[in-house]
PDB file of C-alpha atoms in Angstrom:
ATOM      1  CA  UNK L 843      23.773  43.144  11.920  1.00  0.00           C
ATOM      2  CA  UNK L 844      23.810  39.428  11.268  1.00  0.00           C
ATOM      3  CA  UNK L 845      20.710  37.538  12.350  1.00  0.00           C
ATOM      4  CA  UNK L 846      21.313  34.470  14.464  1.00  0.00           C
ATOM      5  CA  UNK L 847      19.239  31.323  14.380  1.00  0.00           C
ATOM      6  CA  UNK L 848      18.606  29.460  17.602  1.00  0.00           C
ATOM      7  CA  UNK L 849      19.198  25.705  17.765  1.00  0.00           C
ATOM      8  CA  UNK L 850      15.446  25.204  18.002  1.00  0.00           C
ATOM      9  CA  UNK L 851      14.864  27.268  14.864  1.00  0.00           C
ATOM     10  CA  UNK L 852      17.593  25.428  12.961  1.00  0.00           C
ATOM     11  CA  UNK L 853      16.142  22.021  13.817  1.00  0.00           C
ATOM     12  CA  UNK L 854      12.663  23.289  13.018  1.00  0.00           C
ATOM     13  CA  UNK L 855      13.904  24.082   9.517  1.00  0.00           C
ATOM     14  CA  UNK L 856      15.255  20.537   9.222  1.00  0.00           C
ATOM     15  CA  UNK L 857      11.913  19.216  10.369  1.00  0.00           C
ATOM     16  CA  UNK L 858      10.024  21.219   7.767  1.00  0.00           C
ATOM     17  CA  UNK L 859      12.333  20.001   5.035  1.00  0.00           C
ATOM     18  CA  UNK L 860      11.753  16.382   6.028  1.00  0.00           C
ATOM     19  CA  UNK L 861       8.025  17.039   5.890  1.00  0.00           C
ATOM     20  CA  UNK L 862       8.471  18.568   2.448  1.00  0.00           C
ATOM     21  CA  UNK L 863      10.140  15.360   1.283  1.00  0.00           C
ATOM     22  CA  UNK L 864       6.735  14.075   0.259  1.00  0.00           C
ATOM     23  CA  UNK L 865       6.050  17.139  -1.890  1.00  0.00           C
ATOM     24  CA  UNK L 866       5.566  17.292  -5.617  1.00  0.00           C
ATOM     25  CA  UNK L 867       9.253  18.085  -6.043  1.00  0.00           C
ATOM     26  CA  UNK L 868      10.287  14.740  -4.578  1.00  0.00           C
ATOM     27  CA  UNK L 869       7.691  12.876  -6.634  1.00  0.00           C
ATOM     28  CA  UNK L 870       9.016  14.723  -9.672  1.00  0.00           C
ATOM     29  CA  UNK L 871      12.515  13.464  -8.915  1.00  0.00           C
ATOM     30  CA  UNK L 872      11.111   9.931  -8.745  1.00  0.00           C
ATOM     31  CA  UNK L 873       9.772  10.455 -12.274  1.00  0.00           C
ATOM     32  CA  UNK L 874      13.105  11.812 -13.516  1.00  0.00           C
ATOM     33  CA  UNK L 875      14.620   8.413 -14.337  1.00  0.00           C
ATOM     34  CA  UNK L 876      13.341   6.236 -17.160  1.00  0.00           C
ATOM     35  CA  UNK L 877      12.421   3.521 -14.651  1.00  0.00           C
ATOM     36  CA  UNK L 878      10.383   6.013 -12.655  1.00  0.00           C
ATOM     37  CA  UNK L 879       8.664   7.282 -15.790  1.00  0.00           C
ATOM     38  CA  UNK L 880       7.679   3.805 -16.971  1.00  0.00           C
ATOM     39  CA  UNK L 881       6.659   2.448 -13.560  1.00  0.00           C
ATOM     40  CA  UNK L 882       4.910   5.642 -12.455  1.00  0.00           C
ATOM     41  CA  UNK L 883       3.184   6.031 -15.797  1.00  0.00           C
ATOM     42  CA  UNK L 884       1.868   2.477 -15.622  1.00  0.00           C
ATOM     43  CA  UNK L 885       0.555   3.059 -12.079  1.00  0.00           C
ATOM     44  CA  UNK L 886      -1.210   6.261 -13.126  1.00  0.00           C
ATOM     45  CA  UNK L 887      -2.684   4.529 -16.172  1.00  0.00           C
ATOM     46  CA  UNK L 888      -3.886   1.626 -14.032  1.00  0.00           C
ATOM     47  CA  UNK L 889      -5.494   3.933 -11.460  1.00  0.00           C
ATOM     48  CA  UNK L 890      -7.261   5.907 -14.194  1.00  0.00           C
ATOM     49  CA  UNK L 891      -8.424   2.650 -15.770  1.00  0.00           C
ATOM     50  CA  UNK L 892      -9.894   1.522 -12.461  1.00  0.00           C
ATOM     51  CA  UNK L 893     -11.637   4.864 -11.909  1.00  0.00           C
ATOM     52  CA  UNK L 894     -13.137   5.038 -15.397  1.00  0.00           C
ATOM     53  CA  UNK L 895     -13.811   1.306 -15.735  1.00  0.00           C
ATOM     54  CA  UNK L 896     -17.531   1.741 -16.621  1.00  0.00           C
ATOM     55  CA  UNK L 897     -16.571   3.887 -19.611  1.00  0.00           C
ATOM     56  CA  UNK L 898     -13.482   1.931 -20.677  1.00  0.00           C
ATOM     57  CA  UNK L 899     -14.668  -1.677 -20.397  1.00  0.00           C
ATOM     58  CA  UNK L 900     -16.103  -2.813 -23.750  1.00  0.00           C
ATOM     59  CA  UNK L 901     -18.673  -5.147 -22.142  1.00  0.00           C
ATOM     60  CA  UNK L 902     -20.572  -5.623 -18.917  1.00  0.00           C
ATOM     61  CA  UNK L 903     -18.261  -7.615 -16.655  1.00  0.00           C
ATOM     62  CA  UNK L 904     -21.173  -9.775 -15.403  1.00  0.00           C
ATOM     63  CA  UNK L 905     -22.934 -10.313 -18.750  1.00  0.00           C
ATOM     64  CA  UNK L 906     -22.991 -14.019 -19.677  1.00  0.00           C
ATOM     65  CA  UNK L 907     -23.087 -15.457 -23.176  1.00  0.00           C
ATOM     66  CA  UNK L 908     -22.943 -19.241 -22.799  1.00  0.00           C
ATOM     67  CA  UNK L 909     -22.974 -19.726 -26.555  1.00  0.00           C
ATOM     68  CA  UNK L 910     -19.618 -17.927 -26.784  1.00  0.00           C
ATOM     69  CA  UNK L 911     -17.909 -19.397 -23.750  1.00  0.00           C
ATOM     70  CA  UNK L 912     -14.131 -20.051 -23.792  1.00  0.00           C
ATOM     71  CA  UNK L 913     -13.596 -18.016 -26.943  1.00  0.00           C
ATOM     72  CA  UNK L 914      -9.897 -17.313 -27.680  1.00  0.00           C
ATOM     73  CA  UNK L 915      -8.615 -13.723 -27.890  1.00  0.00           C
ATOM     74  CA  UNK L 916      -9.884 -11.975 -30.979  1.00  0.00           C
ATOM     75  CA  UNK L 917     -12.576  -9.602 -32.081  1.00  0.00           C
ATOM     76  CA  UNK L 918     -14.729  -8.371 -30.377  1.00  0.00           C
ATOM     77  CA  UNK L 919     -13.351 -10.050 -27.212  1.00  0.00           C
ATOM     78  CA  UNK L 920      -9.727  -8.917 -27.332  1.00  0.00           C
ATOM     79  CA  UNK L 921      -8.651 -11.111 -24.399  1.00  0.00           C
ATOM     80  CA  UNK L 922     -11.178 -13.887 -25.032  1.00  0.00           C
ATOM     81  CA  UNK L 923     -14.051 -15.064 -22.832  1.00  0.00           C
ATOM     82  CA  UNK L 924     -14.340 -17.325 -19.807  1.00  0.00           C
ATOM     83  CA  UNK L 925     -16.490 -20.442 -19.413  1.00  0.00           C
ATOM     84  CA  UNK L 926     -19.622 -18.294 -18.970  1.00  0.00           C
ATOM     85  CA  UNK L 927     -18.925 -16.198 -22.036  1.00  0.00           C
ATOM     86  CA  UNK L 928     -17.943 -13.129 -19.999  1.00  0.00           C
ATOM     87  CA  UNK L 929     -15.446 -10.767 -21.579  1.00  0.00           C
ATOM     88  CA  UNK L 930     -12.027 -11.268 -19.941  1.00  0.00           C
ATOM     89  CA  UNK L 931     -10.784  -7.764 -20.779  1.00  0.00           C
ATOM     90  CA  UNK L 932     -13.780  -6.149 -19.099  1.00  0.00           C
ATOM     91  CA  UNK L 933     -13.343  -8.310 -16.027  1.00  0.00           C
ATOM     92  CA  UNK L 934      -9.615  -7.490 -15.845  1.00  0.00           C
ATOM     93  CA  UNK L 935     -10.440  -3.772 -16.027  1.00  0.00           C
ATOM     94  CA  UNK L 936     -13.065  -4.017 -13.288  1.00  0.00           C
ATOM     95  CA  UNK L 937     -10.757  -6.314 -11.343  1.00  0.00           C
ATOM     96  CA  UNK L 938      -8.247  -3.455 -11.176  1.00  0.00           C
ATOM     97  CA  UNK L 939     -10.843  -1.396  -9.335  1.00  0.00           C
ATOM     98  CA  UNK L 940     -11.391  -4.204  -6.813  1.00  0.00           C
ATOM     99  CA  UNK L 941      -7.747  -5.120  -6.237  1.00  0.00           C
ATOM    100  CA  UNK L 942      -6.405  -1.567  -6.050  1.00  0.00           C
ATOM    101  CA  UNK L 943      -9.164  -0.236  -3.802  1.00  0.00           C
ATOM    102  CA  UNK L 944      -8.927  -3.169  -1.386  1.00  0.00           C
ATOM    103  CA  UNK L 945      -5.127  -3.072  -1.098  1.00  0.00           C
ATOM    104  CA  UNK L 946      -4.885   0.736  -0.877  1.00  0.00           C
ATOM    105  CA  UNK L 947      -7.663   0.953   1.735  1.00  0.00           C
ATOM    106  CA  UNK L 948      -6.150  -1.869   3.778  1.00  0.00           C
ATOM    107  CA  UNK L 949      -2.680  -0.308   3.785  1.00  0.00           C
ATOM    108  CA  UNK L 950      -4.154   3.099   4.715  1.00  0.00           C
ATOM    109  CA  UNK L 951      -5.936   1.518   7.703  1.00  0.00           C
ATOM    110  CA  UNK L 952      -2.775  -0.349   8.664  1.00  0.00           C
ATOM    111  CA  UNK L 953      -0.650   2.820   8.469  1.00  0.00           C
ATOM    112  CA  UNK L 954      -3.119   4.820  10.575  1.00  0.00           C
ATOM    113  CA  UNK L 955      -3.427   2.174  13.275  1.00  0.00           C
ATOM    114  CA  UNK L 956       0.266   1.266  13.163  1.00  0.00           C
ATOM    115  CA  UNK L 957       1.431   4.862  13.490  1.00  0.00           C
ATOM    116  CA  UNK L 958      -0.948   5.457  16.389  1.00  0.00           C
ATOM    117  CA  UNK L 959       0.220   2.389  18.321  1.00  0.00           C
ATOM    118  CA  UNK L 960       3.884   2.821  17.402  1.00  0.00           C
ATOM    119  CA  UNK L 961       3.960   6.513  18.270  1.00  0.00           C
ATOM    120  CA  UNK L 962       2.273   5.970  21.633  1.00  0.00           C
ATOM    121  CA  UNK L 963       4.541   3.040  22.476  1.00  0.00           C
ATOM    122  CA  UNK L 964       7.702   4.853  21.428  1.00  0.00           C
ATOM    123  CA  UNK L 965       6.889   8.112  23.204  1.00  0.00           C
ATOM    124  CA  UNK L 966       5.359   6.939  26.481  1.00  0.00           C
ATOM    125  CA  UNK L 967       7.324   3.671  26.859  1.00  0.00           C
ATOM    126  CA  UNK L 968       6.939   1.684  30.051  1.00  0.00           C
ATOM    127  CA  UNK L 969       4.386  -1.077  30.477  1.00  0.00           C
ATOM    128  CA  UNK L 970       2.288   0.126  27.546  1.00  0.00           C
ATOM    129  CA  UNK L 971       5.261  -0.174  25.190  1.00  0.00           C
ATOM    130  CA  UNK L 972       6.141  -3.644  26.438  1.00  0.00           C
ATOM    131  CA  UNK L 973       2.572  -4.918  26.004  1.00  0.00           C
ATOM    132  CA  UNK L 974       2.140  -3.413  22.525  1.00  0.00           C
ATOM    133  CA  UNK L 975       5.508  -4.546  21.230  1.00  0.00           C
ATOM    134  CA  UNK L 976       5.071  -8.061  22.667  1.00  0.00           C
ATOM    135  CA  UNK L 977       1.797  -8.457  20.766  1.00  0.00           C
ATOM    136  CA  UNK L 978       3.329  -6.922  17.648  1.00  0.00           C
ATOM    137  CA  UNK L 979       6.363  -9.212  17.817  1.00  0.00           C
ATOM    138  CA  UNK L 980       4.088 -12.249  18.156  1.00  0.00           C
ATOM    139  CA  UNK L 981       2.134 -11.319  15.029  1.00  0.00           C
ATOM    140  CA  UNK L 982       5.396 -10.400  13.268  1.00  0.00           C
ATOM    141  CA  UNK L 983       6.590 -13.990  13.673  1.00  0.00           C
ATOM    142  CA  UNK L 984       3.744 -15.353  11.526  1.00  0.00           C
ATOM    143  CA  UNK L 985       3.572 -15.040   7.720  1.00  0.00           C
ATOM    144  CA  UNK L 986       1.238 -12.330   6.442  1.00  0.00           C
ATOM    145  CA  UNK L 987      -0.828 -14.805   4.446  1.00  0.00           C
ATOM    146  CA  UNK L 988      -1.398 -16.977   7.529  1.00  0.00           C
ATOM    147  CA  UNK L 989      -2.655 -14.038   9.595  1.00  0.00           C
ATOM    148  CA  UNK L 990      -4.959 -12.967   6.761  1.00  0.00           C
ATOM    149  CA  UNK L 991      -6.294 -16.489   6.244  1.00  0.00           C
ATOM    150  CA  UNK L 992      -7.040 -16.904   9.952  1.00  0.00           C
ATOM    151  CA  UNK L 993      -8.837 -13.544  10.107  1.00  0.00           C
ATOM    152  CA  UNK L 994     -10.953 -14.223   7.003  1.00  0.00           C
ATOM    153  CA  UNK L 995     -11.725 -17.752   8.201  1.00  0.00           C
ATOM    154  CA  UNK L 996     -13.094 -16.318  11.457  1.00  0.00           C
ATOM    155  CA  UNK L 997     -15.112 -13.444   9.973  1.00  0.00           C
ATOM    156  CA  UNK L 998     -16.030 -14.961   6.625  1.00  0.00           C
ATOM    157  CA  UNK L 999     -15.203 -14.225   2.971  1.00  0.00           C
ATOM    158  CA  UNK L1000     -15.862 -10.919   1.278  1.00  0.00           C
ATOM    159  CA  UNK L1001     -14.199  -7.652   0.344  1.00  0.00           C
ATOM    160  CA  UNK L1002     -14.664  -6.066   3.769  1.00  0.00           C
ATOM    161  CA  UNK L1003     -13.092  -8.979   5.634  1.00  0.00           C
ATOM    162  CA  UNK L1004     -10.302  -9.141   3.055  1.00  0.00           C
ATOM    163  CA  UNK L1005      -9.561  -5.442   3.547  1.00  0.00           C
ATOM    164  CA  UNK L1006      -9.294  -5.760   7.313  1.00  0.00           C
ATOM    165  CA  UNK L1007      -7.346  -9.023   7.012  1.00  0.00           C
ATOM    166  CA  UNK L1008      -4.683  -7.305   4.912  1.00  0.00           C
ATOM    167  CA  UNK L1009      -4.656  -4.332   7.301  1.00  0.00           C
ATOM    168  CA  UNK L1010      -4.044  -6.600  10.290  1.00  0.00           C
ATOM    169  CA  UNK L1011      -1.416  -8.591   8.419  1.00  0.00           C
ATOM    170  CA  UNK L1012       0.714  -5.453   7.899  1.00  0.00           C
ATOM    171  CA  UNK L1013      -0.087  -3.707  11.185  1.00  0.00           C
ATOM    172  CA  UNK L1014       3.047  -5.006  12.925  1.00  0.00           C
ATOM    173  CA  UNK L1015       5.301  -3.656  10.171  1.00  0.00           C
ATOM    174  CA  UNK L1016       4.084  -0.060  10.511  1.00  0.00           C
ATOM    175  CA  UNK L1017       3.900  -0.215  14.307  1.00  0.00           C
ATOM    176  CA  UNK L1018       7.519  -1.325  14.579  1.00  0.00           C
ATOM    177  CA  UNK L1019       8.723   1.228  12.034  1.00  0.00           C
ATOM    178  CA  UNK L1020       6.888   4.134  13.674  1.00  0.00           C
ATOM    179  CA  UNK L1021       8.020   3.160  17.153  1.00  0.00           C
ATOM    180  CA  UNK L1022      11.655   3.011  15.978  1.00  0.00           C
ATOM    181  CA  UNK L1023      11.338   6.452  14.371  1.00  0.00           C
ATOM    182  CA  UNK L1024       9.783   7.985  17.489  1.00  0.00           C
ATOM    183  CA  UNK L1025      12.427   6.514  19.813  1.00  0.00           C
ATOM    184  CA  UNK L1026      15.184   7.920  17.577  1.00  0.00           C
ATOM    185  CA  UNK L1027      13.568  11.337  17.217  1.00  0.00           C
ATOM    186  CA  UNK L1028      13.016  11.726  20.970  1.00  0.00           C
ATOM    187  CA  UNK L1029      16.777  12.123  21.338  1.00  0.00           C
ATOM    188  CA  UNK L1030      17.008  14.962  18.811  1.00  0.00           C
ATOM    189  CA  UNK L1031      17.931  18.433  20.046  1.00  0.00           C
ATOM    190  CA  UNK L1032      14.799  20.141  18.756  1.00  0.00           C
ATOM    191  CA  UNK L1033      12.621  17.730  20.768  1.00  0.00           C
ATOM    192  CA  UNK L1034      14.659  18.385  23.916  1.00  0.00           C
ATOM    193  CA  UNK L1035      14.335  22.125  23.299  1.00  0.00           C
ATOM    194  CA  UNK L1036      10.576  21.793  22.823  1.00  0.00           C
ATOM    195  CA  UNK L1037      10.263  19.871  26.097  1.00  0.00           C
ATOM    196  CA  UNK L1038      12.338  22.520  27.924  1.00  0.00           C
ATOM    197  CA  UNK L1039      10.032  25.214  26.559  1.00  0.00           C
ATOM    198  CA  UNK L1040       7.146  23.492  28.367  1.00  0.00           C
ATOM    199  CA  UNK L1041       5.325  21.909  25.431  1.00  0.00           C
ATOM    200  CA  UNK L1042       2.725  19.312  26.366  1.00  0.00           C
ATOM    201  CA  UNK L1043       3.146  15.634  25.342  1.00  0.00           C
ATOM    202  CA  UNK L1044       0.346  15.677  22.763  1.00  0.00           C
ATOM    203  CA  UNK L1045       1.835  18.822  21.180  1.00  0.00           C
ATOM    204  CA  UNK L1046       5.279  17.209  20.946  1.00  0.00           C
ATOM    205  CA  UNK L1047       3.868  13.975  19.598  1.00  0.00           C
ATOM    206  CA  UNK L1048       1.533  15.357  16.943  1.00  0.00           C
ATOM    207  CA  UNK L1049       3.371  18.557  15.970  1.00  0.00           C
ATOM    208  CA  UNK L1050       6.986  17.426  16.044  1.00  0.00           C
ATOM    209  CA  UNK L1051       7.465  13.656  16.284  1.00  0.00           C
ATOM    210  CA  UNK L1052       4.813  12.213  13.973  1.00  0.00           C
ATOM    211  CA  UNK L1053       5.404  14.723  11.126  1.00  0.00           C
ATOM    212  CA  UNK L1054       9.074  13.736  11.108  1.00  0.00           C
ATOM    213  CA  UNK L1055       8.316  10.015  11.282  1.00  0.00           C
ATOM    214  CA  UNK L1056       5.653   9.921   8.589  1.00  0.00           C
ATOM    215  CA  UNK L1057       7.849  10.138   5.464  1.00  0.00           C
ATOM    216  CA  UNK L1058       9.548   6.709   5.736  1.00  0.00           C
ATOM    217  CA  UNK L1059       6.241   5.147   6.828  1.00  0.00           C
ATOM    218  CA  UNK L1060       4.465   6.461   3.727  1.00  0.00           C
ATOM    219  CA  UNK L1061       7.254   5.182   1.475  1.00  0.00           C
ATOM    220  CA  UNK L1062       7.105   1.729   3.077  1.00  0.00           C
ATOM    221  CA  UNK L1063       3.328   1.902   2.690  1.00  0.00           C
ATOM    222  CA  UNK L1064       3.793   2.523  -1.029  1.00  0.00           C
ATOM    223  CA  UNK L1065       5.811  -0.666  -1.290  1.00  0.00           C
ATOM    224  CA  UNK L1066       3.304  -2.520   0.901  1.00  0.00           C
ATOM    225  CA  UNK L1067       0.520  -1.771  -1.581  1.00  0.00           C
ATOM    226  CA  UNK L1068       2.226  -4.141  -4.011  1.00  0.00           C
ATOM    227  CA  UNK L1069       2.325  -6.837  -1.360  1.00  0.00           C
ATOM    228  CA  UNK L1070      -1.313  -6.077  -0.533  1.00  0.00           C
ATOM    229  CA  UNK L1071      -2.291  -6.647  -4.168  1.00  0.00           C
ATOM    230  CA  UNK L1072      -0.604 -10.058  -4.082  1.00  0.00           C
ATOM    231  CA  UNK L1073      -2.271 -10.914  -0.769  1.00  0.00           C
ATOM    232  CA  UNK L1074      -5.685  -9.839  -2.065  1.00  0.00           C
ATOM    233  CA  UNK L1075      -5.164 -11.932  -5.189  1.00  0.00           C
ATOM    234  CA  UNK L1076      -4.155 -14.898  -3.033  1.00  0.00           C
ATOM    235  CA  UNK L1077      -7.266 -14.636  -0.874  1.00  0.00           C
ATOM    236  CA  UNK L1078      -9.358 -14.225  -4.009  1.00  0.00           C
ATOM    237  CA  UNK L1079      -7.710 -17.296  -5.524  1.00  0.00           C
ATOM    238  CA  UNK L1080      -8.812 -19.301  -2.466  1.00  0.00           C
ATOM    239  CA  UNK L1081     -12.356 -17.966  -2.832  1.00  0.00           C
ATOM    240  CA  UNK L1082     -12.096 -15.824   0.309  1.00  0.00           C
ATOM    241  CA  UNK L1083     -12.003 -12.417  -1.375  1.00  0.00           C
ATOM    242  CA  UNK L1084     -14.472 -10.868  -3.793  1.00  0.00           C
ATOM    243  CA  UNK L1085     -17.524 -13.065  -4.260  1.00  0.00           C
ATOM    244  CA  UNK L1086     -19.146 -13.741  -7.657  1.00  0.00           C
ATOM    245  CA  UNK L1087     -19.990 -11.962  -9.836  1.00  0.00           C
ATOM    246  CA  UNK L1088     -17.668  -9.194  -8.551  1.00  0.00           C
ATOM    247  CA  UNK L1089     -14.411  -9.564 -10.494  1.00  0.00           C
ATOM    248  CA  UNK L1090     -10.970  -9.553  -8.907  1.00  0.00           C
ATOM    249  CA  UNK L1091      -7.700 -10.693 -10.394  1.00  0.00           C
ATOM    250  CA  UNK L1092      -7.268 -13.493  -7.856  1.00  0.00           C
ATOM    251  CA  UNK L1093     -10.811 -14.786  -8.291  1.00  0.00           C
ATOM    252  CA  UNK L1094     -10.372 -14.763 -12.077  1.00  0.00           C
ATOM    253  CA  UNK L1095      -7.220 -16.855 -11.811  1.00  0.00           C
ATOM    254  CA  UNK L1096      -8.988 -19.240  -9.463  1.00  0.00           C
ATOM    255  CA  UNK L1097     -11.872 -19.798 -11.882  1.00  0.00           C
ATOM    256  CA  UNK L1098      -9.417 -20.148 -14.748  1.00  0.00           C
ATOM    257  CA  UNK L1099      -7.596 -23.098 -13.184  1.00  0.00           C
ATOM    258  CA  UNK L1100     -10.531 -25.389 -13.991  1.00  0.00           C
ATOM    259  CA  UNK L1101     -10.242 -24.434 -17.669  1.00  0.00           C
ATOM    260  CA  UNK L1102      -6.453 -24.146 -17.778  1.00  0.00           C
ATOM    261  CA  UNK L1103      -5.893 -26.374 -20.812  1.00  0.00           C
ATOM    262  CA  UNK L1104      -9.121 -25.369 -22.557  1.00  0.00           C
ATOM    263  CA  UNK L1105      -8.878 -21.588 -22.148  1.00  0.00           C
ATOM    264  CA  UNK L1106      -5.518 -20.653 -20.581  1.00  0.00           C
ATOM    265  CA  UNK L1107      -6.026 -16.949 -21.353  1.00  0.00           C
ATOM    266  CA  UNK L1108      -8.535 -16.731 -18.487  1.00  0.00           C
ATOM    267  CA  UNK L1109      -5.747 -17.264 -15.941  1.00  0.00           C
ATOM    268  CA  UNK L1110      -2.788 -15.888 -17.927  1.00  0.00           C
ATOM    269  CA  UNK L1111      -3.998 -12.317 -18.464  1.00  0.00           C
ATOM    270  CA  UNK L1112      -5.005 -11.564 -14.841  1.00  0.00           C
ATOM    271  CA  UNK L1113      -1.760 -13.176 -13.669  1.00  0.00           C
ATOM    272  CA  UNK L1114       0.307 -11.012 -16.003  1.00  0.00           C
ATOM    273  CA  UNK L1115      -1.497  -7.863 -14.831  1.00  0.00           C
ATOM    274  CA  UNK L1116      -0.859  -8.736 -11.172  1.00  0.00           C
ATOM    275  CA  UNK L1117       2.831  -9.385 -11.846  1.00  0.00           C
ATOM    276  CA  UNK L1118       3.348  -6.199 -13.872  1.00  0.00           C
ATOM    277  CA  UNK L1119       1.466  -4.091 -11.323  1.00  0.00           C
ATOM    278  CA  UNK L1120       3.511  -5.369  -8.387  1.00  0.00           C
ATOM    279  CA  UNK L1121       6.764  -4.859 -10.292  1.00  0.00           C
ATOM    280  CA  UNK L1122       5.747  -1.302 -11.235  1.00  0.00           C
ATOM    281  CA  UNK L1123       4.798  -0.435  -7.633  1.00  0.00           C
ATOM    282  CA  UNK L1124       8.083  -1.805  -6.284  1.00  0.00           C
ATOM    283  CA  UNK L1125      10.196  -0.057  -8.925  1.00  0.00           C
ATOM    284  CA  UNK L1126       8.492   3.293  -8.394  1.00  0.00           C
ATOM    285  CA  UNK L1127       8.763   2.829  -4.633  1.00  0.00           C
ATOM    286  CA  UNK L1128      12.513   2.325  -4.986  1.00  0.00           C
ATOM    287  CA  UNK L1129      12.765   5.489  -7.079  1.00  0.00           C
ATOM    288  CA  UNK L1130      10.754   7.388  -4.488  1.00  0.00           C
ATOM    289  CA  UNK L1131      13.065   6.208  -1.714  1.00  0.00           C
ATOM    290  CA  UNK L1132      16.060   7.447  -3.693  1.00  0.00           C
ATOM    291  CA  UNK L1133      14.350  10.787  -4.349  1.00  0.00           C
ATOM    292  CA  UNK L1134      13.414  11.333  -0.718  1.00  0.00           C
ATOM    293  CA  UNK L1135      16.643  10.121   0.938  1.00  0.00           C
ATOM    294  CA  UNK L1136      15.731  11.686   4.262  1.00  0.00           C
ATOM    295  CA  UNK L1137      18.936  10.694   6.044  1.00  0.00           C
ATOM    296  CA  UNK L1138      21.073  12.499   3.472  1.00  0.00           C
ATOM    297  CA  UNK L1139      18.888  15.578   3.873  1.00  0.00           C
ATOM    298  CA  UNK L1140      19.374  15.627   7.596  1.00  0.00           C
ATOM    299  CA  UNK L1141      23.130  15.101   7.346  1.00  0.00           C
ATOM    300  CA  UNK L1142      23.427  17.876   4.789  1.00  0.00           C
ATOM    301  CA  UNK L1143      21.453  20.384   6.853  1.00  0.00           C
TER     302      UNK L1143
END
């Protein structure tokens, strides 16, 4: 006797496969290409460097040696020293901890808040949707850096304000994306079947809609981390991010501008690290998008 699968069961299987798109198998496919290997390997190396910075950095990032200020790259200071005699390599290593933690935390906050607002607006609609999307569209019309600068100017400089400034700057992006996903998914057959079976709104939203909408949001969030690193560096360059003596790549480049012709390595090395990191994040994000390819999975099911 041949077993039959109901429409609800068939769409449930599709749903589970879209949830599994963020599994280790998909990440492994992102690492399958040489671009994914290089970009992903660099990201892993950078994260490990940030975590183990106290054991990797050759010097104390805040230790000053005015007698050896503005020393060119060599031994024992492989990347030279700044105007206070602080080791540039050590500050770049500790700066990775600052820049990565701020950008990753900010994007995580933005994703959480954006998915909550977008899911509620897309599912319930009506006046609530119009109010939320009007506010989101207004913030969407301004550049991210302008929103972040206004927020930090109101609250004041520091890592906490920088984190929330970046989160607010990207909130509209995740709200719009989640809302679009929820509106599309509401028309799917498995959602209609779930509603006909008497499921409550919160059950539909959190058990069926959000799990199916989360994959593209997470991928976009991966790409947004690169933008967050640039935004954090920009705020740090303006003196609105990490405050001395805490190192960040943007703050290091800002202090290096005053000594640009005397000790250019102070601004060059942090700038190169920022550029390479952002490129690696974007390249690996592109590989992850290709590996996930949720639309193809749904069409092939």
